[in-house]
mmCIF file of C-alpha atoms and ligand atoms in Angstrom:
data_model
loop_
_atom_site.group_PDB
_atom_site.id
_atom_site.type_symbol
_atom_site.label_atom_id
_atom_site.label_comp_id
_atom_site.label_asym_id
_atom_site.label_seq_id
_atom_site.Cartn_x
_atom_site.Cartn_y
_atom_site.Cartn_z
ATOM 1 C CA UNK A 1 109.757 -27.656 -78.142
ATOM 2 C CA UNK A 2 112.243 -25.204 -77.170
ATOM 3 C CA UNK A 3 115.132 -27.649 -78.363
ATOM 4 C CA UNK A 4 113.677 -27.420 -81.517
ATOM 5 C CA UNK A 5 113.174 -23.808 -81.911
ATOM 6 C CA UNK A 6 116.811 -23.518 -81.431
ATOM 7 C CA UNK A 7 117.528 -25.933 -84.007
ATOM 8 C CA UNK A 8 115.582 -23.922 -86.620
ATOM 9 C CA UNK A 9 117.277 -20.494 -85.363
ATOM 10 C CA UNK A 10 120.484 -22.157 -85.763
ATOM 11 C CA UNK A 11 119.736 -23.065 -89.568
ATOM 12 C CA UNK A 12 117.858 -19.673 -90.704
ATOM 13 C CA UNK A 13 121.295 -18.357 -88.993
ATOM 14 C CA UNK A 14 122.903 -20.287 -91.052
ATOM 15 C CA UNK A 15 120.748 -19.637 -93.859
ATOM 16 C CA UNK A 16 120.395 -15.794 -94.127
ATOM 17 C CA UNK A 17 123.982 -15.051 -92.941
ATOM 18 C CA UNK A 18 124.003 -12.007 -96.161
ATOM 19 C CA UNK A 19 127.463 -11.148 -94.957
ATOM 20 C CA UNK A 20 128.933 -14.541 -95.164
ATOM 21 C CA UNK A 21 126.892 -14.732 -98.573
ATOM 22 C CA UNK A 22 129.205 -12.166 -100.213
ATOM 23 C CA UNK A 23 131.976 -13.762 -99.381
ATOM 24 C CA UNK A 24 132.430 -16.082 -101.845
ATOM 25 C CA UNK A 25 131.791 -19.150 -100.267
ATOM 26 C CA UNK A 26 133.794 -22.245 -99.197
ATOM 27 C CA UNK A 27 133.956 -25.025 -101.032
ATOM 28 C CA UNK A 28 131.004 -27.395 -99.768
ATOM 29 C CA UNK A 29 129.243 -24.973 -97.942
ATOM 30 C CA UNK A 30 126.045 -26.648 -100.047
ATOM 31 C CA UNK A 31 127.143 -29.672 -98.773
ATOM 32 C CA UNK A 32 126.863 -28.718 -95.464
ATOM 33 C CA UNK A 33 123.616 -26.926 -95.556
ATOM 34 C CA UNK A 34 121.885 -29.911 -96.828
ATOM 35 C CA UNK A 35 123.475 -32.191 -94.336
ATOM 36 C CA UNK A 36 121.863 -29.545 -91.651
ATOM 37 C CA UNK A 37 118.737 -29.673 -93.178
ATOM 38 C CA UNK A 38 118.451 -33.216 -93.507
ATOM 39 C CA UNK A 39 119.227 -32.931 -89.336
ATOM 40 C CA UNK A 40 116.659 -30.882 -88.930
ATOM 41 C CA UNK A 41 114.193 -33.467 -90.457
ATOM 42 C CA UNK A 42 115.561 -36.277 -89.257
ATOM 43 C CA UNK A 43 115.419 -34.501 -85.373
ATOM 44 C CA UNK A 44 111.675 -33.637 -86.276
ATOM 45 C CA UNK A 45 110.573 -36.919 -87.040
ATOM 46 C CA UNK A 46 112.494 -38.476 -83.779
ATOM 47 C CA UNK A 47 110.777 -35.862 -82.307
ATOM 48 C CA UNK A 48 107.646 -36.555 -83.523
ATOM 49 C CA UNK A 49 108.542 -40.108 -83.088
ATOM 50 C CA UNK A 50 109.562 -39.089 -79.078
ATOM 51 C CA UNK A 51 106.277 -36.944 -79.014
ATOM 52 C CA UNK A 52 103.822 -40.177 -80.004
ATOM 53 C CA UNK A 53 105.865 -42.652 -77.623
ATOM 54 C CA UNK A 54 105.028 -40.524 -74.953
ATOM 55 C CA UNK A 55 101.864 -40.058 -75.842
ATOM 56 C CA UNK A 56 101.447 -44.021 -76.064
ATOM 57 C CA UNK A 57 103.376 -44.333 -73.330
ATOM 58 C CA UNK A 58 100.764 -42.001 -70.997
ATOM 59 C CA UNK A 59 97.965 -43.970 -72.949
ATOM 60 C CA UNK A 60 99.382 -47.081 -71.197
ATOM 61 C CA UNK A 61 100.063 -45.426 -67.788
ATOM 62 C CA UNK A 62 96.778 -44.104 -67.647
ATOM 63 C CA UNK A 63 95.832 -47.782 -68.829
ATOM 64 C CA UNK A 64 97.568 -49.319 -65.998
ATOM 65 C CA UNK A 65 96.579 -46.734 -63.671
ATOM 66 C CA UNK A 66 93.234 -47.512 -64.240
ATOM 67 C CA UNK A 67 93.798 -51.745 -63.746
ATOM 68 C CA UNK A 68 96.014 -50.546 -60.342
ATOM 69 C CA UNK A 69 92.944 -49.322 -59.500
ATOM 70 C CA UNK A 70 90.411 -51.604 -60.031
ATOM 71 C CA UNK A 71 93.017 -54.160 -58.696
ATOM 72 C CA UNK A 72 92.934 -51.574 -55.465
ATOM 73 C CA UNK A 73 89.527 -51.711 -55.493
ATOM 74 C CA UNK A 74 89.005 -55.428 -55.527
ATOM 75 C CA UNK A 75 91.205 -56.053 -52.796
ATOM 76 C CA UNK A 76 89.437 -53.616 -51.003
ATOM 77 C CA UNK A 77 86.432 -55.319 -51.412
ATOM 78 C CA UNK A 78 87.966 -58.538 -50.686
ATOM 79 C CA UNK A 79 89.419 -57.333 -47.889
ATOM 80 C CA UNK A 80 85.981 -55.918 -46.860
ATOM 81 C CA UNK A 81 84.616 -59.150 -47.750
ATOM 82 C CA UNK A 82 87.410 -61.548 -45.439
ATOM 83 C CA UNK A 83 86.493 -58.841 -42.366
ATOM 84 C CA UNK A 84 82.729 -59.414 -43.025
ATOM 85 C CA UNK A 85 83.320 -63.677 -43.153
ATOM 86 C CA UNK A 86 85.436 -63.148 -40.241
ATOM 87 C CA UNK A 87 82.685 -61.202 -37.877
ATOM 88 C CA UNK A 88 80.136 -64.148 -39.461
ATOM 89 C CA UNK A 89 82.131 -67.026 -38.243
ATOM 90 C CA UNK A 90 82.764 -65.358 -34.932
ATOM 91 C CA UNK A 91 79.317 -64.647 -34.138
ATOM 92 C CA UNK A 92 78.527 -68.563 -35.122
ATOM 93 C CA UNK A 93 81.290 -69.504 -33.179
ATOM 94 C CA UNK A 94 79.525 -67.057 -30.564
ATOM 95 C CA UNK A 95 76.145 -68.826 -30.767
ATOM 96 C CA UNK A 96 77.704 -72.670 -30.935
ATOM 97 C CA UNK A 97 79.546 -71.743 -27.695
ATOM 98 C CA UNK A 98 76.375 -70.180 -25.847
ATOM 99 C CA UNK A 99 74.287 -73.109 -27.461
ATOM 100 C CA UNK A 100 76.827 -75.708 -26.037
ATOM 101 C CA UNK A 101 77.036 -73.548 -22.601
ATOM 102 C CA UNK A 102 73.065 -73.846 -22.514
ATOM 103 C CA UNK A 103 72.898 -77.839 -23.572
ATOM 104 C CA UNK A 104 75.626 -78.157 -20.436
ATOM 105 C CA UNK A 105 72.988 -75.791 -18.468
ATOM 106 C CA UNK A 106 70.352 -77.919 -19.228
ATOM 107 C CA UNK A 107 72.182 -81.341 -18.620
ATOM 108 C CA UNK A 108 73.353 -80.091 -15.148
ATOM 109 C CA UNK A 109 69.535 -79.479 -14.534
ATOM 110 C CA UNK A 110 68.383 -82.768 -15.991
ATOM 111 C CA UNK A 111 71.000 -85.002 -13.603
ATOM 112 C CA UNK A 112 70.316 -82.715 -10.694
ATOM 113 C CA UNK A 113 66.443 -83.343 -11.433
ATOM 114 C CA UNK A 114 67.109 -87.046 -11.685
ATOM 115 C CA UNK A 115 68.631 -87.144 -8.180
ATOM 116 C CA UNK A 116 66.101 -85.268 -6.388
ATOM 117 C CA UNK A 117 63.573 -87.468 -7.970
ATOM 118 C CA UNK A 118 65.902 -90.560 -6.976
ATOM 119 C CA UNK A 119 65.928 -88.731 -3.625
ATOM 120 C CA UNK A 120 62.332 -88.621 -3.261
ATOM 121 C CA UNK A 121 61.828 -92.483 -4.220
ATOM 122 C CA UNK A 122 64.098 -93.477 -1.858
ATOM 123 C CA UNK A 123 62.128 -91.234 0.900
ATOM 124 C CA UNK A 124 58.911 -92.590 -0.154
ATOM 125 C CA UNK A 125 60.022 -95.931 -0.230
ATOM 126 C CA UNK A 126 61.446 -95.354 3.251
ATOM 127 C CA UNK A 127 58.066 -94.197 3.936
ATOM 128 C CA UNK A 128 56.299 -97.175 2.864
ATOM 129 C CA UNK A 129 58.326 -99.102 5.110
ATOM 130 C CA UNK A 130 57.017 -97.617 8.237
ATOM 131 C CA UNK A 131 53.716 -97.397 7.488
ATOM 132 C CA UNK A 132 53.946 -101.040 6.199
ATOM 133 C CA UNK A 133 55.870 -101.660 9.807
ATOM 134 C CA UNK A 134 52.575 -100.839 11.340
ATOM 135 C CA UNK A 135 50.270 -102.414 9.337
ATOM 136 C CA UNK A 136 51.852 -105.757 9.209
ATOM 137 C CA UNK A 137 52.171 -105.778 13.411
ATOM 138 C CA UNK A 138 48.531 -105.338 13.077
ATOM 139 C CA UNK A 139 46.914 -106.993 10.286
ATOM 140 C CA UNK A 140 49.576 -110.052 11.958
ATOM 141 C CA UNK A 141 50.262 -111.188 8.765
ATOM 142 C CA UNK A 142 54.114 -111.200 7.747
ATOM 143 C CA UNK A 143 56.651 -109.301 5.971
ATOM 144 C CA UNK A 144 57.097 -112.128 3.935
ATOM 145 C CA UNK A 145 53.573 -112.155 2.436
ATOM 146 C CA UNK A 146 54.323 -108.671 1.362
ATOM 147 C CA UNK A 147 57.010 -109.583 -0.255
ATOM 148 C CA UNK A 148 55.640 -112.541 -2.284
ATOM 149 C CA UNK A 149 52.606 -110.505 -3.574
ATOM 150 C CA UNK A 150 55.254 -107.936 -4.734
ATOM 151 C CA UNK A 151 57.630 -110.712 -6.354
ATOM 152 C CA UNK A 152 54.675 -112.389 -7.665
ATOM 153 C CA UNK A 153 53.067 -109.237 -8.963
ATOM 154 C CA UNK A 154 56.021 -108.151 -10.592
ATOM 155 C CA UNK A 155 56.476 -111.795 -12.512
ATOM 156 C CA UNK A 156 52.863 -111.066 -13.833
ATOM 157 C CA UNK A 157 53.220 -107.248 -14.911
ATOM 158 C CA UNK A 158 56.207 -109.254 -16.822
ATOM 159 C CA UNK A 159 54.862 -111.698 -18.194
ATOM 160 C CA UNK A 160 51.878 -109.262 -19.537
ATOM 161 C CA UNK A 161 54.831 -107.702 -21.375
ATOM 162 C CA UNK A 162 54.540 -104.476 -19.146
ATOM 163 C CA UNK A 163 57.432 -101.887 -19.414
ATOM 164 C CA UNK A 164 59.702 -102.107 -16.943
ATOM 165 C CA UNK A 165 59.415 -99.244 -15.327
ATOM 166 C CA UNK A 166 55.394 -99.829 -14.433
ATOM 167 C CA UNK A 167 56.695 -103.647 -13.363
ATOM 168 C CA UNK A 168 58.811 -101.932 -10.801
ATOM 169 C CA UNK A 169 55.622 -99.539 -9.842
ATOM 170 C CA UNK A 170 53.262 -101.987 -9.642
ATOM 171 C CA UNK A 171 55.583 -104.241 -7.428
ATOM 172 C CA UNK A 172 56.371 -101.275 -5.049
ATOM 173 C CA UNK A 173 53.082 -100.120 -4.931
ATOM 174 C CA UNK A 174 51.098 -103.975 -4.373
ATOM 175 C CA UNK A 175 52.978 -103.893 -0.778
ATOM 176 C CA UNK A 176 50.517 -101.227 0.379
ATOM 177 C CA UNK A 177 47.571 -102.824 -0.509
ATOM 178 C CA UNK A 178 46.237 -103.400 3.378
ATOM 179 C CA UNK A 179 47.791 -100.507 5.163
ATOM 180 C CA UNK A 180 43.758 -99.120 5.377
ATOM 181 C CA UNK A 181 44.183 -101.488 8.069
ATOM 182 C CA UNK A 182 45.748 -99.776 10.225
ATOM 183 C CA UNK A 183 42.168 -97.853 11.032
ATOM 184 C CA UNK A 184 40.701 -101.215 11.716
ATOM 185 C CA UNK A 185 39.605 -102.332 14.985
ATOM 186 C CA UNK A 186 41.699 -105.186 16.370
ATOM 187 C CA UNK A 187 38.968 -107.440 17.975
ATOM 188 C CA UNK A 188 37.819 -107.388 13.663
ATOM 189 C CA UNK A 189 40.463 -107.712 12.287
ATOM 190 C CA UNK A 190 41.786 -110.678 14.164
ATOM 191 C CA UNK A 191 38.214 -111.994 14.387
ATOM 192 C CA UNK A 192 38.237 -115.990 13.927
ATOM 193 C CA UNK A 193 34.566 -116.340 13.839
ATOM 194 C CA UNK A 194 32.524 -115.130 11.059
ATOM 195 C CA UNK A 195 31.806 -111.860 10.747
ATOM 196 C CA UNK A 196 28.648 -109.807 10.894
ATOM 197 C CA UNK A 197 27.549 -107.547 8.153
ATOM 198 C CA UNK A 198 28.405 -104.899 10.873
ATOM 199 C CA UNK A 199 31.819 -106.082 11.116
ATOM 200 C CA UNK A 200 32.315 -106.796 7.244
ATOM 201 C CA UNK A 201 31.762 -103.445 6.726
ATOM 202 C CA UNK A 202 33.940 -102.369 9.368
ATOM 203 C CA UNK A 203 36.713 -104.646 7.105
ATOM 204 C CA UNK A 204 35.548 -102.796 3.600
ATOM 205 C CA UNK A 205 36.883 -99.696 5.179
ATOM 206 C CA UNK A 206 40.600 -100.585 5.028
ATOM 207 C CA UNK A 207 40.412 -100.242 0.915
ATOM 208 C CA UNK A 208 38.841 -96.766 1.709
ATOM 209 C CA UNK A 209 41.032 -95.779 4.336
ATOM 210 C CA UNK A 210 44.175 -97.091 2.334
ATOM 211 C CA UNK A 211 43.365 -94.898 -0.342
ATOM 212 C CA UNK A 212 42.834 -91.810 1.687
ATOM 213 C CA UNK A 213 46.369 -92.892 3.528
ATOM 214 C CA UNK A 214 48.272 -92.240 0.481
ATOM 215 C CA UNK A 215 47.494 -88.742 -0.337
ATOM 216 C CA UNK A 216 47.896 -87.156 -3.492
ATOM 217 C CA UNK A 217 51.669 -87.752 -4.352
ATOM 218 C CA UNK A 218 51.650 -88.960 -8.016
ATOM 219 C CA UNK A 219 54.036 -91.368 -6.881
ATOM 220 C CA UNK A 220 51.281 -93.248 -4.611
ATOM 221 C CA UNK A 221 48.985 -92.827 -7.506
ATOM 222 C CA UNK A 222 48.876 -96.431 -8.395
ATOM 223 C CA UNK A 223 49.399 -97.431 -4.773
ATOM 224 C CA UNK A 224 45.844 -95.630 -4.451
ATOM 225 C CA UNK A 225 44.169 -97.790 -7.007
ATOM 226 C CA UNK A 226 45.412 -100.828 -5.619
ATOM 227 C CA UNK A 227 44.425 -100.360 -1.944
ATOM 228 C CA UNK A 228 41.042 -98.884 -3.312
ATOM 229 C CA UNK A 229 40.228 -101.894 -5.706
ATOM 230 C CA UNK A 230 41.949 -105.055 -4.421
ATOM 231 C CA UNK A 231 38.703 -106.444 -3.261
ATOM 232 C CA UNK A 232 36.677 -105.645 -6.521
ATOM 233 C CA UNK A 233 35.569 -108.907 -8.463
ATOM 234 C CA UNK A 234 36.266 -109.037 -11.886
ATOM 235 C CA UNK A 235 32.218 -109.843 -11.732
ATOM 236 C CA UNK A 236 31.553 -106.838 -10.151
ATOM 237 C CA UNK A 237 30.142 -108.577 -6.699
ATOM 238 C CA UNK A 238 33.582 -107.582 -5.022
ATOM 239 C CA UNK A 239 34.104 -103.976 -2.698
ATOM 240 C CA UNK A 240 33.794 -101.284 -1.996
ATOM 241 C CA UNK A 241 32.241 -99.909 -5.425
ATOM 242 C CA UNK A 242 31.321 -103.033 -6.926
ATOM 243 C CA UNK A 243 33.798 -102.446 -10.011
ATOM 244 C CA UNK A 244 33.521 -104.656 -12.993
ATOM 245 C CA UNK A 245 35.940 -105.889 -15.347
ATOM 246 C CA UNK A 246 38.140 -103.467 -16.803
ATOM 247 C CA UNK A 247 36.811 -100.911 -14.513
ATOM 248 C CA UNK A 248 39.005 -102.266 -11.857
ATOM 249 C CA UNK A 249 42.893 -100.902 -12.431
ATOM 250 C CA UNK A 250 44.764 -103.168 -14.215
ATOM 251 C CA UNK A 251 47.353 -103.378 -11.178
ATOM 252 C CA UNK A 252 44.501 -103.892 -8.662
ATOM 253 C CA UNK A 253 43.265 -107.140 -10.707
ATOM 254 C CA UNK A 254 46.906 -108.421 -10.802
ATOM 255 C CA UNK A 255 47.027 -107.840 -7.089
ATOM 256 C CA UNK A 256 44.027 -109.460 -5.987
ATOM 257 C CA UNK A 257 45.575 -112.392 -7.502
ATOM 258 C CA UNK A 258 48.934 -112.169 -5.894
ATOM 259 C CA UNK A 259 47.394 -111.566 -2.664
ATOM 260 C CA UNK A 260 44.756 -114.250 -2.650
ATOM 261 C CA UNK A 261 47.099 -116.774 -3.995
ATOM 262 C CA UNK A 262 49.468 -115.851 -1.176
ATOM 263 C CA UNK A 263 46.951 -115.934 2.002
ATOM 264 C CA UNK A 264 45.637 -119.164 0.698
ATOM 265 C CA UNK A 265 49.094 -121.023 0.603
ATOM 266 C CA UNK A 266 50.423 -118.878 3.919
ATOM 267 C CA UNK A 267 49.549 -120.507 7.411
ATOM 268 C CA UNK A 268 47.745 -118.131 9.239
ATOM 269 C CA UNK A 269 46.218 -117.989 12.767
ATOM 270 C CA UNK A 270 42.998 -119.372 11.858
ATOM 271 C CA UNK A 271 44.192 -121.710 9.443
ATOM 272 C CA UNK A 272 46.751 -123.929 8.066
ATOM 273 C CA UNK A 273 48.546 -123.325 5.105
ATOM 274 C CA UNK A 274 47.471 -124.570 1.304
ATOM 275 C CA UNK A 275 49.363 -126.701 -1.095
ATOM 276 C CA UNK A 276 50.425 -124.552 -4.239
ATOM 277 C CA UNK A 277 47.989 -126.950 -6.057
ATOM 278 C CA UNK A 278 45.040 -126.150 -4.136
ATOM 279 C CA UNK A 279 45.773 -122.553 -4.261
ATOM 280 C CA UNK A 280 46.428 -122.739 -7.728
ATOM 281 C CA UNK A 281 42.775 -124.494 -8.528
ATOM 282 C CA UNK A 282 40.911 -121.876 -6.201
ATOM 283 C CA UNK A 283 42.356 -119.159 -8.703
ATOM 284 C CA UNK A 284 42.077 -120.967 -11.565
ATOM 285 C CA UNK A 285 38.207 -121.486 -10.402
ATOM 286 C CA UNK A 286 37.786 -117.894 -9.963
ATOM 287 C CA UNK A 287 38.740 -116.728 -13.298
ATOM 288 C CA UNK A 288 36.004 -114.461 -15.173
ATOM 289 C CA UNK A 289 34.130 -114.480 -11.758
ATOM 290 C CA UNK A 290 36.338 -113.377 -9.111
ATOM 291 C CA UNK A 291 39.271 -112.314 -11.022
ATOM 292 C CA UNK A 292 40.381 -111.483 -15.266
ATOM 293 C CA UNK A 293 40.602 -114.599 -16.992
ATOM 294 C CA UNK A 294 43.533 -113.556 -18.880
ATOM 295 C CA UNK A 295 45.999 -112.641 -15.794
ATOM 296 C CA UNK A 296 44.708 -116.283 -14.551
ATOM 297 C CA UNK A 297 46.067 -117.863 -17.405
ATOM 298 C CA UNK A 298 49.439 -115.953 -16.999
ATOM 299 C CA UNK A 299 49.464 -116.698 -13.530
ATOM 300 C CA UNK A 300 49.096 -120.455 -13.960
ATOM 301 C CA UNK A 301 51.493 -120.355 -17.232
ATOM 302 C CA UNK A 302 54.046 -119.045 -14.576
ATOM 303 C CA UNK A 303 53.269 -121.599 -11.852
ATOM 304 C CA UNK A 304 54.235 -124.112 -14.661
ATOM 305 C CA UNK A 305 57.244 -122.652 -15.175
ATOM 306 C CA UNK A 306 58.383 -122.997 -11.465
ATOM 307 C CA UNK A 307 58.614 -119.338 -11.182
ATOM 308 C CA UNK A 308 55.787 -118.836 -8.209
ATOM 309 C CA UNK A 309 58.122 -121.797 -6.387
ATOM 310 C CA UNK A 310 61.426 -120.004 -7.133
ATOM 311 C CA UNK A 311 59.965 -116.994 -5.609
ATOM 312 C CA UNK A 312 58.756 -118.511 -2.759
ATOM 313 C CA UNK A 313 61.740 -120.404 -1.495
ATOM 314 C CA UNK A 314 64.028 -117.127 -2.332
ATOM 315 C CA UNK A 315 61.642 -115.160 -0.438
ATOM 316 C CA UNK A 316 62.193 -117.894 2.483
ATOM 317 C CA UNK A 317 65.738 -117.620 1.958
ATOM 318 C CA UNK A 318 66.171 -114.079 2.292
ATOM 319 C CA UNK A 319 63.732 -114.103 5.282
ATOM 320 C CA UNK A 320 66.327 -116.809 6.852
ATOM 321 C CA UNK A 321 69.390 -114.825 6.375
ATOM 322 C CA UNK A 322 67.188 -111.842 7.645
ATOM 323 C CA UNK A 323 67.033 -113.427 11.033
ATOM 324 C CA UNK A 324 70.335 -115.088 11.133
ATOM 325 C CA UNK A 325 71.934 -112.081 10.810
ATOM 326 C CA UNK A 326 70.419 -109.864 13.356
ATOM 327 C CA UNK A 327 70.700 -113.085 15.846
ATOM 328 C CA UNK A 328 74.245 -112.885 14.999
ATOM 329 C CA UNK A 329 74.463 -108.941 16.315
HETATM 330 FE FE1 FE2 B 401 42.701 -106.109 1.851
HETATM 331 FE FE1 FE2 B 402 47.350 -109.146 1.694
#
């Protein structure tokens, strides 16, 4: 503004000089003073022209102030935004570690549970072994009887299209169906005359005894049922409850089976061994009295397959080598 002021002093200088007015003036001296007015517009309008550029010009600053701004502001937010996702996938990445570090935890626990559990089968298998020790020396029936009722109970929980895990308990478990008889006197229990009711139920004992033997471990549980119920009757005139049919554990009629099969075509002290036939009939004759019709009919199906035969001459065989090698010690 100031420039301008000057500019219009200068003219009205120039203007009302009255001295230089009565001195008779030089030639194009109008000349001149139009050519200094026309200045002066023409530097009003540039400056008007300057003035409004600015102005425009501080419109559009203050325009792109404002959009710096905003822009700012967005990336703030983004910014805020990134830190936020950031803290969000660390804590997940947090919780997938601890989630990982407890599924380890847990596995560790699992495979240490499975071999203490392995631990205690193997103990109460090693248990079984003495107690069956024992029993065996006293009942003087053999090892090898023991383990035919367990191969042959095994081929039937098989064959019934039992899981394999209760194949394997039932086996284990048949092998203890006579340690009761332990309790039992020995002038009984290696009686060769027949016995009075006195002494029979002196003998019904064992399957009470036997139960009471194995405790309460649920690993015996099935053991239990066996030595309890091997003697039932699938007719219900067996001991020592008189169980009938299904009643009697499904194990328990599969043993009675095995077992009778077994002493029938075994030699024993007061008698000579059976042919498989023979043995095979006297079951076969028993089914729906003595024993369940349908584990008879199994039981035969796998004589016919030459299974009962296979297991009896491996059983022989492994009996052989058995006393080969300790002869050889
Ligand atoms: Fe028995
Ligand atoms: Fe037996």
């Amino acid at each position: 503004m100031s420039g301008d002021d000057d500019i219009k002093d200068m003219v009205e200088t120039v203007d009302v000089s009255p001295r230089e007015a009565e001195i008779p003036e030089a030639p194009g001296a109008d000349v001149f003073r139009q050519l200094l007015h026309q200045a002066v517009r023409v530097a009003d309008m540039a400056n008007s022209q300057a003035m409004r550029m600015a102005l425009d010009f501080a419109k559009v600053y203050e325009r792109e102030q404002g959009v710096r701004k905003e822009f700012e502001n967005q990336l703030k937010q983004m910014t805020l935004m990134e830190k936020q996702a950031t803290r969000y996938a660390e804590d997940l990445a947090g919780m997938l570690r601890s989630e990982r570090e407890r599924r380890q935890e847990l596995e560790r626990a699992l495979a240490q549970e499975r071999i203490a559990s392995e631990e205690l089968r193997r103990t109460g298998l090693q248990g079984i072994s003495h107690l069956l020790l024992a029993a065996t020396i006293k009942d003087r029936t053999t090892g090898t009887h023991l383990q035919r009722v367990r191969r042959y109970v095994e081929a039937i929980a098989q064959r019934l299209g039992l899981p394999e895990d209760l194949v394997e308990e039932f086996g284990y478990s048949s092998v203890m169906h006579d340690v009761g008889k332990i309790h039992t006197p020995d002038h009984i229990l290696q009686s060769e005359h027949v016995l009075s009711d006195d002494e029979f139920s002196v003998i019904k004992q064992h399957c009470i005894d036997g139960e009471k033997m194995l405790g309460t471990a649920r690993f015996f549980e099935t053991a239990r049922a066996i030595a309890r119920e091997h003697h039932e009757r699938w007719d219900g005139k067996g001991y020592p409850d008189g169980k009938k049919g299904e009643e009697i554990s499904l194990a328990a009629r599969i043993v009675s089976i095995a077992d009778v099969f077994d002493a029938l075509t075994s030699k024993r002290p007061y008698k000579e061994a059976w042919s498989a036939e023979a043995g095979l009939k006297a079951i076969e004759a028993g089914a729906g009295e003595r024993f369940d019709p349908e584990i008879v009919a199994g039981f035969i199906a796998l004589a016919g397959e030459g299974v009962l035969e296979r297991i009896s001459s491996e059983v022989a065989a492994s009996e052989d080598e058995d006393h080969s090698g300790s002869s050889a010690k």
